[in-house]
Coordinates of C-alpha atoms in Angstrom, one line a residue:
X18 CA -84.5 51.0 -291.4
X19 CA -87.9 51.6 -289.6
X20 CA -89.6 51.3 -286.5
X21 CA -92.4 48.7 -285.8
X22 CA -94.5 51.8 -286.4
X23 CA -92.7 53.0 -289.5
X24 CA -90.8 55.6 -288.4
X25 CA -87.2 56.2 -289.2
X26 CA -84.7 55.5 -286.5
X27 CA -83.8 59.0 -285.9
X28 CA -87.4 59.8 -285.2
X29 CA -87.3 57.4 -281.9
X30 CA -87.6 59.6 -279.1
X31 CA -84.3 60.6 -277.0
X32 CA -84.8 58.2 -273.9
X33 CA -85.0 55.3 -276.4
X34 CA -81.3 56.3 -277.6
X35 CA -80.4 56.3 -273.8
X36 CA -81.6 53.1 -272.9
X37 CA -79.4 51.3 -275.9
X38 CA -75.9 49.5 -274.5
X39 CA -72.9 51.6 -274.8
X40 CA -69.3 50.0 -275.0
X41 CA -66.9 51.0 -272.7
X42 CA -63.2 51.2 -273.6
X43 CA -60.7 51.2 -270.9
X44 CA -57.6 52.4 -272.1
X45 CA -54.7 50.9 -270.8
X46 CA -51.8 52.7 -269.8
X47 CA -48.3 51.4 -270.8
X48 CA -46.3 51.3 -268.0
X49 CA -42.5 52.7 -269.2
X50 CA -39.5 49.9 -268.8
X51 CA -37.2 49.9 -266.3
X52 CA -33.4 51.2 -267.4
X53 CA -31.8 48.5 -268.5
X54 CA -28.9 46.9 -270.5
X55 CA -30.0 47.5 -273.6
X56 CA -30.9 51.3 -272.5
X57 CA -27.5 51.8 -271.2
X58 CA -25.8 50.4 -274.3
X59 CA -27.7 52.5 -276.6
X60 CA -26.7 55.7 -274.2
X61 CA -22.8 54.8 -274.8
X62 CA -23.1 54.2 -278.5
X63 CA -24.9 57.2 -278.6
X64 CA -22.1 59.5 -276.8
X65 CA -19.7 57.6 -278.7
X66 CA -21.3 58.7 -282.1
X67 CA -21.5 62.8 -281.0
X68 CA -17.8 61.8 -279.9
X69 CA -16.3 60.9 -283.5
X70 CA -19.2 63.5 -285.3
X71 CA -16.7 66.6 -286.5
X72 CA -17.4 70.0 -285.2
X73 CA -18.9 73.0 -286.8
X74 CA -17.0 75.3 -285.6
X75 CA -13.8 76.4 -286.9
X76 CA -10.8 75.0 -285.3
X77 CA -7.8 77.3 -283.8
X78 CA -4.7 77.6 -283.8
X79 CA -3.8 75.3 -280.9
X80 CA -6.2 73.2 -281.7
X81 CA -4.7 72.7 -285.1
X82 CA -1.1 72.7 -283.3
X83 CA -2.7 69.7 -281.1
X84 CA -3.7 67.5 -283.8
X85 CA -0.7 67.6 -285.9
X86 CA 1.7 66.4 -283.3
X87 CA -0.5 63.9 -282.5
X88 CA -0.7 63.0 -286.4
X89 CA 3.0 62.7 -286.8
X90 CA 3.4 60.9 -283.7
X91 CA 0.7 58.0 -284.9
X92 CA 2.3 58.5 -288.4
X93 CA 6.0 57.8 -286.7
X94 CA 4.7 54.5 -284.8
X95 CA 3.2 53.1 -287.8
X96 CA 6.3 53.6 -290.1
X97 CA 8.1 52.3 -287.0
X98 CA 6.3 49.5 -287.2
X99 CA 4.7 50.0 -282.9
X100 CA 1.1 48.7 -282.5
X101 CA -0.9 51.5 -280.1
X102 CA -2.4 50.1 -277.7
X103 CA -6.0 51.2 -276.9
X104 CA -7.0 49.0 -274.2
X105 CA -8.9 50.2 -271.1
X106 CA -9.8 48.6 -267.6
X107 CA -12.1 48.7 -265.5
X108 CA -12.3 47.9 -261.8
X109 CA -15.2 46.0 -260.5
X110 CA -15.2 46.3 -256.2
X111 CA -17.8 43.7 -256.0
X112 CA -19.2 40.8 -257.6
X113 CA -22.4 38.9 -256.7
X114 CA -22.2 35.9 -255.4
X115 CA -23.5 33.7 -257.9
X116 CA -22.0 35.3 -261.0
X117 CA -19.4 33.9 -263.1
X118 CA -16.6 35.1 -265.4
X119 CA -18.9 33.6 -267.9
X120 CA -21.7 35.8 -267.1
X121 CA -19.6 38.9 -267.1
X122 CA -18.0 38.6 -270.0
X123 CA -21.9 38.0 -271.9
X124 CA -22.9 41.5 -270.2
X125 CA -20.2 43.2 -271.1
X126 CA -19.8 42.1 -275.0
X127 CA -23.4 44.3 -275.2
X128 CA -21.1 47.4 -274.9
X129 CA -17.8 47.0 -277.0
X130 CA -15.3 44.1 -277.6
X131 CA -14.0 42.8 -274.3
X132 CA -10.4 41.2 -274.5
X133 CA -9.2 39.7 -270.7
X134 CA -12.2 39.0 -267.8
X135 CA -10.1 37.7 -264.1
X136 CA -12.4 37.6 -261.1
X137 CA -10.9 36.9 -257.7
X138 CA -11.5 34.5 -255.9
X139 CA -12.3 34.0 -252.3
X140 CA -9.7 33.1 -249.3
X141 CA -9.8 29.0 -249.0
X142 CA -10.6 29.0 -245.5
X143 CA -13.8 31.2 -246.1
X144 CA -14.6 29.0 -248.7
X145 CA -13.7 25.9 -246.6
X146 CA -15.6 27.3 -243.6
X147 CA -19.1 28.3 -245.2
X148 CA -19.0 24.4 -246.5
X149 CA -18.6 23.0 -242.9
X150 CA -21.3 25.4 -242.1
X151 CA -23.7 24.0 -244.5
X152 CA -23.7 27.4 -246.2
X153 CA -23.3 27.2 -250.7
X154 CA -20.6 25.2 -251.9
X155 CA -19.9 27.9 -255.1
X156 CA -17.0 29.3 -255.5
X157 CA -17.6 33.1 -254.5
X158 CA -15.4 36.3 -256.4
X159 CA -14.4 39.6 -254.5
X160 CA -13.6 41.8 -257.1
X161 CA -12.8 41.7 -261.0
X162 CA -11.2 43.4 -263.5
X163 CA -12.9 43.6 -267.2
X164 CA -10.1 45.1 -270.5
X165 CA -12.3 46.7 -273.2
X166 CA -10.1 46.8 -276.3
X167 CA -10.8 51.1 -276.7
X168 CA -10.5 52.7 -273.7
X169 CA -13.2 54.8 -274.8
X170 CA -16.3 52.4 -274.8
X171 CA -14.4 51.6 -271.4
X172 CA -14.6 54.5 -269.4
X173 CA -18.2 55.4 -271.3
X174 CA -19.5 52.1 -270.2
X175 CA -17.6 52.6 -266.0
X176 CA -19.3 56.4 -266.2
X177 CA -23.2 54.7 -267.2
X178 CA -23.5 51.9 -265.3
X179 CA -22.2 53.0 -262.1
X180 CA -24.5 53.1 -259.5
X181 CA -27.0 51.3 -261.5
X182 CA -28.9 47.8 -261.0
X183 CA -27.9 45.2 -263.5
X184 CA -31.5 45.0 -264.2
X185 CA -33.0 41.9 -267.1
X186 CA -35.3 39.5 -266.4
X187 CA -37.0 38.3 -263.1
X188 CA -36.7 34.9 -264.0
X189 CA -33.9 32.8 -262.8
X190 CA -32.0 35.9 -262.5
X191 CA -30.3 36.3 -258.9
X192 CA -28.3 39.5 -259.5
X193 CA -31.4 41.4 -260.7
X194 CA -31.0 44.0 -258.1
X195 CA -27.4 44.5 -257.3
X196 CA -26.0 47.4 -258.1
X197 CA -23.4 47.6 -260.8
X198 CA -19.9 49.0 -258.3
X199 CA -17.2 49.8 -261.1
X200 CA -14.6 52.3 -262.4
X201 CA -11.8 52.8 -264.8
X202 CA -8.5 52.9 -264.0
X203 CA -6.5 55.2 -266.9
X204 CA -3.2 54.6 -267.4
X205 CA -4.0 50.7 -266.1
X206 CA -2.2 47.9 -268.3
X207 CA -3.2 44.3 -268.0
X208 CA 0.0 43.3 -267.2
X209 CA 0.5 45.6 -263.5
X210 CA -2.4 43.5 -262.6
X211 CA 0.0 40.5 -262.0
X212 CA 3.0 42.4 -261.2
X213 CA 2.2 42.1 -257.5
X214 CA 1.8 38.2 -257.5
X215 CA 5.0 37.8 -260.1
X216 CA 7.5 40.2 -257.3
X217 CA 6.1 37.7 -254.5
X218 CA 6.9 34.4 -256.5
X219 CA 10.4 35.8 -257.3
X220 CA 11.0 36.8 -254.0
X221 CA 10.2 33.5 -252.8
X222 CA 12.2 32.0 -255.6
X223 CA 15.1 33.4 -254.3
X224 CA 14.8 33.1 -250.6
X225 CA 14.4 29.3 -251.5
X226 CA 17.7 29.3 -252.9
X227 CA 19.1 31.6 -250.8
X228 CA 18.7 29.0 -247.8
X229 CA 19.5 25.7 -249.8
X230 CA 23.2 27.4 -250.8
X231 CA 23.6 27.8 -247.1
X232 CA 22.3 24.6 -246.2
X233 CA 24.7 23.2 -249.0
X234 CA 27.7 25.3 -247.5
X235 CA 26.9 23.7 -243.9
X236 CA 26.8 20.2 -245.1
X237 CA 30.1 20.7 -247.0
X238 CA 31.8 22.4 -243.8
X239 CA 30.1 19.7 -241.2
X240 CA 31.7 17.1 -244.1
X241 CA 35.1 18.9 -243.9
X242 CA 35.0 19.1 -240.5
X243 CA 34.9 15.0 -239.5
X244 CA 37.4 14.5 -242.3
X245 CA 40.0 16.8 -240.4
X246 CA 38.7 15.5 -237.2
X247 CA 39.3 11.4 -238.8
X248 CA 42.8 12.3 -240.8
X249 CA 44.2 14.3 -237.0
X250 CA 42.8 10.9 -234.8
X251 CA 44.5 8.9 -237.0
X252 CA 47.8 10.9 -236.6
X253 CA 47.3 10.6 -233.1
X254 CA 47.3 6.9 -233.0
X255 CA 50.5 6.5 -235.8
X256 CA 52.4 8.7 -233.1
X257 CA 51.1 7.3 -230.3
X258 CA 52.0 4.0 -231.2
X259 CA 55.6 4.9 -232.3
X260 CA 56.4 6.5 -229.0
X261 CA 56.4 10.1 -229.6
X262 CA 54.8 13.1 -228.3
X263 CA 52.4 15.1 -230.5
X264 CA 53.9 19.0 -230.4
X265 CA 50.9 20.2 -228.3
X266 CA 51.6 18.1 -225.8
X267 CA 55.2 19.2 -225.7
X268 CA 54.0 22.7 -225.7
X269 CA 52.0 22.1 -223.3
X270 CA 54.4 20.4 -221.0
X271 CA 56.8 23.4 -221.7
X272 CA 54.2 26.0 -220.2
X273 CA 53.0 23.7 -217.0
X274 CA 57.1 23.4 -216.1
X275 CA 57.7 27.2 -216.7
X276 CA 54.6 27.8 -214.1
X277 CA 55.8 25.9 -211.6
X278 CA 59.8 27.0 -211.9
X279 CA 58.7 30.6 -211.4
X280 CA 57.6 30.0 -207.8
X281 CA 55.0 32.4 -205.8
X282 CA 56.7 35.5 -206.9
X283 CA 55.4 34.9 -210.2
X284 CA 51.9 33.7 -209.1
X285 CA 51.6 37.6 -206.8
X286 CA 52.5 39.2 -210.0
X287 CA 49.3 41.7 -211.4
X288 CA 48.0 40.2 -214.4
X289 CA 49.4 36.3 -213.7
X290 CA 47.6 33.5 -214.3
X291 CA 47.8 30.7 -211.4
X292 CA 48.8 27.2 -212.2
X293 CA 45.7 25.2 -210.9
X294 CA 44.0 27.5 -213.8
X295 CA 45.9 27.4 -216.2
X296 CA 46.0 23.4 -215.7
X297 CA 42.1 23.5 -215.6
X298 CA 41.9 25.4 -219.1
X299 CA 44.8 23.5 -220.9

């Protein structure tokens, strides 16, 4: 190529090269992602990993003690036929409002295998109360409890999100910015978590029985009671019409004529009873 004149290019002089259009290329930063999910999953599977790697270094002699009881344990279970049980818990203290045992559970799968998911639920009158009010009609959850089938992933999982936001996607996503409020609980079986309700139904159970065997005694001795009182009126009237004086009576009549035959020395005597009282209580 040439200028009009015939020169090369390069021979143009240098203000010619300064008026010509440059390009200019902005280079856009990428900001980095927030922590998320996907982040903390990839943290536990990582720890789990350097967990299970084997160690370099040469094991001791305790070490080695260690892990042969613990062989011959697991080896006497299985031959006995016992299943292990390698579940964990964890403890959630709060739950936002609008999420489910649905939603939960779909979080939590990202981690490990989840087994049991039981939320809380709310006292009925708050419930019944922030309806009247003109408040959300859900169905609100205090606290839950989520069982990991290994107890590792499970306290790995309470340890990393702790203290975290839940985090995902703006969109249609209320609980974007609570904070994740969980731990495990070792030691924790599935089954202690109904304990508490189960001792409160028997209990009841057995008060309610408790007072219908005593209400069933009372009827029987009220019902006992009126049949005496019926068969005794109707001796009454068999002697009373025949002329003859029930033996209380005659007792009776035998104590009123002994009062009067002892006179007023017996009336002065300590410790007597008078005869107008001892007419008024007979």
């Amino acid at each position: 190529l040439s200028s009009p004149r015939g020169d090369p290019l390069n021979s143009c002089p240098p203000s010619f090269n300064a008026m010509a259009p440059k390009k200019l290329i902005k280079k856009r930063k990428r900001k980095a992602p927030a922590p998320g999910l996907e982040e903390a999953a990839a943290d536990v599977a990582s720890v789990l990993a350097v967990e299970e790697a084997p160690l370099a270094s040469e094991p001791t002699s305790e070490s080695q003690e260690t892990t042969g009881a613990a062989t011959a344990k697991r080896k006497r279970r299985a031959a006995e036929g016992e299943q292990v049980d390698r579940k964990g818990v964890i403890h959630l203290a709060s739950v936002p409002l609008v999420m489910g045992f649905q939603k939960l559970r779909h979080l939590m799968e990202q981690f490990g295998e989840v087994g049991r998911v039981y939320l809380a639920p709310e006292e009925k009158i708050r419930h019944q109360n922030r309806k009247r009010a003109g408040g959300n009609r859900k169905l609100r959850f205090t606290e839950g409890w989520v069982e990991f089938l290994d107890r590792r992933i499970a306290r790995r999982v309470a340890e990393t999100l702790h203290g975290t936001t839940i985090g995902g996607k703006k969109r249609h996503n209320a609980y974007r910015d609570d904070m994740w409020n969980m731990r495990y609980l070792p030691g924790f079986k599935w089954h202690m978590l109904k304990e508490g309700t189960i001792y409160d139904q028997q209990v009841r159970k057995a008060r309610l029985q408790q007072r219908m065997s005593q209400a069933q005694r009372e009827n029987s001795f009220y019902l006992e009671s009126v049949e005496k009182a019926r068969t005794q009126r109707k001796i009454t009237e068999r002697r009373a019409a025949k002329g003859l004086a029930s033996a209380a009576d005659v007792t009776v009549q035998q104590r009123v004529a002994g009062g009067s035959a002892a006179g007023p020395a017996s009336r002065s005597a300590p410790g007597a009873i008078s005869d107008k009282v001892l007419n008024q209580l007979l």
